[in-house]
Amino acid sequence: MTSELTGRSSSAKCPQCLIDLPSNEAVLEHLQQGNDCWPQIQDCRIPVPPAFLRSTSETGKDHILGQYHPSSGYIFGKAPNILEAMESDQFAYRRHNTPFYPFQDQAEFELGKFLCERFTQSDIDRFLKLEWVRRAKPSFGSKDRLLAWMASLPTGPKWRSTTLEITGYPTIQPIQLIWRDGLSVVEDLFANPIFANNMTYDPHVVVDGNEREYSEYFTARQASEIQVKFYDQLPKGATIVPIIIASDKTPVTRHTGGLEMHPIFVSIANIQSDVRMRATSHAWRCVGFMPIPKFVDVHADYQTILSQRLFHKCMDIIFADAKVAAMSGKFIPDPCGHVRHCFTPLAAYTADLPEQQAIASKARSLSGVHQPFWRNWRFADPARFLAGEVLHTCHKFFFDHPFKWSKELVGKDELDARFKSHHKRVGTRHFSSGVCQMKQMTGREHRDLQRTLVPSIAGVVPPQFVHAIRALIDFIYQAQSPVYTDTSIDSMVASLKEFHDYKQAILDAGARRGTKGTIDNFLIPKLELLQSFAAFTKDIGALIQWTADVTERLLITHCKLPFERTSRQSRTFTEQIVDILNREESMRRFQLYLFLRMHDTPLTNAIVTEEQEVTETDPALAWIARVAPHDPNQRCFIGPRPVRNHFLKGILSSTATAAFHVTVAPDRAKMSINEVQQLYALPDFGQALSDYVTKVSDGQFTTTWSCNRGRLKMWNKFRLQLHSVFRSRIIMPSQVVQAAPPSDKFPLGNCDAVIAQSMHGDQTVNIVAQVRAVFQPIAPPHVTLPHYLVDHPLLYVQYYEIVNHPGNQPAVSMYTVARKYREGPTGQQRLGAVIPLTDVAQAVELIPVYGEGADRTVSAATSMEIYQHFYLNNFSDKEIYHALRSDLH
């Protein structure tokens, strides 16, 4: 196999005195000579890793202890970050007088950016020829000039094209590898000031009580082990820059043509996982598009062998310099311009199972790959960097196996009826057409199925079958936790063991079937991979950070969407996509540079050292908001909206652990008690409100408002916002709790369930209730109402009682609740009461106890009112799952 490669320079500079030296080894020797170039030891480690940043209100904060590695992350000097480097660009001198050069002003740049992002080249040409555009006279008169100007903007690492050949095996078309140097891209990410507040440079051990905590890569064992090896073999002060690779093959034509792409993406584990996992953060970069050759007159088996050899050769080319840096190190500036002595081990490779097997060269004598690309990459071991991957190994495995087993046993009609009748909650997927006819689903839909499958199959299949499925979903939920201790890892392992203890029930029921009939074994590779999750978690941190969800999104943004703007010719579409990606990267970088320059702001992102709650998930937008919080030009930067923080201006619970929001304008104004009772079908509403006033006023009745003459304003919903169960500094998106009256669409009302807290003596008791009305008394003109009527809205709720506990029904392992009744004038009626809005602690999901068969007359609009018994679904989301693991009492 031959290739066309250019030579790579090995010269280096001292990061302090900047003298030229022949190699990195010479720089190390120079630094160790006892001169002033050796850095002073720095005790301040900023930014502080997320494991050490806890909310001031977090229970047990004093029990969180930690220790940094004693000799990591030294700073050896100063160098420009990627934005500061733009000051020495070839056209930087022109931008002193014309900041938007080569464009005239901001408006013209925004127009050019819009055209390049949205239009094909022919569309741009047609647009510029419009008479109205000609009269506007933009400086760029043609698409060629516009594209040339965009190409002149400062950009990141350059793309290259290399022709490859496999001797003796001709191909239909030349083998072209389009790539850029992996180490250069890593350096570009490492020096990006956008990520300054989201970087970690030092391995650290976190101890929660008496247990070690595992979350980010730098809290796990591998980072410490590598740093220790560096300490033994290399100078002190090294900084590890763990490389993460992801790849997947995807079709870019929908129906005909058969065009495929196989991109390679790179990120670094120094960027904190909650930022890195969002595709909109641009913390992943494309470094290459693998050729997908078709060899002439070659058997299909040899086609696979040759393609795998070609893959490893291409990876060798892309990451050659990264391997050198892993062995010898390289001095690289970080986002703040501090030069660090960096080493680049391969930390993780995210891919689906077939590609993981090709990467590992499984069954090497059969795969034909005798030189895998990782063979000479220091610290690279496929048994460690091919981590358990949640999307394929858990979610897609769930859809392909446990869900199909359940469908076989329950029956399609019955399962569809149950899913169709689930109560609709805002923000969750409702399968109004059923689930059994869906052939393909996204990862998000797989999660939505997991959310309600266990209570949906209970009662119609054997308890042992339910037990096995529930234990497996328990494991999947635990595998997605962003934070672990040794105890929680043991709990995850126990859930998997519980599945294996009960899995025989699946075979006994004949639920595992293939195209040739019943299957009597569990020879499923993905199921076997689950055994490794515990070891991987301790080795490289929480597995959720290595999920392929972000890769799936990158395939859209870096392949499928750009393809729509190409000429779609098989010979040239890859090069056109590279040009599009390069332009987008350049425009994004240039736009941020100009924004900061226009505000006369340093090009280094200031480190935020004070503790604060986290609502902004996009680091670029967070930086911009700090620099110019009121500048309308922020609209030019596209990204996810920050989570609205109701803790700032909303209604707070007494412990400030929950925030609530209702709209300024109510849905209904000035309703009397009788009108409320009739509209909402709540005959005891007036009495419940009167009882509440008596209770909270301690018998001191107010004369300013009465249930007979008073008026109320009513809302159909409110919002509840909580902090994350895992990291209390993180504010979660608010949840909508509905309390709408009966209507044509919802003849019995549309009301959600919550857990409310009340005091019984000195103890706080959790109560499950359904919110039937959200209201607040209205003060008459020139009258001041007592605080208990105006401090915050009130809720009319109807109670449930817990009739069974998880321990009593281990198959579903959920609380069962039933409607609570009392004797009324006309017989039994539901037990209701008025409580303060601030008593609500959690929004929860109730799934009917269907028994042996679902009532076909019940729909999603009526299921919450018709059924009498419900499961309190602890799988409704990951936050609720971990919150409800403690007993309700």
PDB file of C-alpha atoms in Angstrom, residues 423 680 739-743 745-751 770 772 860-862 864-865:
ATOM      1  CA  HIS A 423     -52.048  10.040  29.896  1.00  0.00           C
ATOM      2  CA  TYR A 680     -64.144  22.012  36.982  1.00  0.00           C
ATOM      3  CA  ALA A 739     -54.713  21.298  35.570  1.00  0.00           C
ATOM      4  CA  ALA A 740     -57.232  22.020  32.815  1.00  0.00           C
ATOM      5  CA  PRO A 741     -61.011  21.744  33.367  1.00  0.00           C
ATOM      6  CA  PRO A 742     -63.253  19.387  31.380  1.00  0.00           C
ATOM      7  CA  SER A 743     -63.589  20.251  27.695  1.00  0.00           C
ATOM      8  CA  LYS A 745     -61.175  17.176  23.948  1.00  0.00           C
ATOM      9  CA  PHE A 746     -60.816  16.152  27.594  1.00  0.00           C
ATOM     10  CA  PRO A 747     -64.333  15.446  28.861  1.00  0.00           C
ATOM     11  CA  LEU A 748     -63.110  14.683  32.386  1.00  0.00           C
ATOM     12  CA  GLY A 749     -60.341  17.279  32.548  1.00  0.00           C
ATOM     13  CA  ASN A 750     -56.622  17.132  31.775  1.00  0.00           C
ATOM     14  CA  CYS A 751     -54.762  16.979  35.056  1.00  0.00           C
ATOM     15  CA  GLN A 770     -53.610  14.934  41.206  1.00  0.00           C
ATOM     16  CA  ARG A 772     -57.267  19.620  39.610  1.00  0.00           C
ATOM     17  CA  ALA A 860     -55.490   8.944  26.747  1.00  0.00           C
ATOM     18  CA  ALA A 861     -57.973  11.739  27.464  1.00  0.00           C
ATOM     19  CA  THR A 862     -59.834   9.728  30.118  1.00  0.00           C
ATOM     20  CA  MET A 864     -56.414   9.255  34.539  1.00  0.00           C
ATOM     21  CA  GLU A 865     -60.084   9.541  35.549  1.00  0.00           C
TER      22      GLU A 865
END
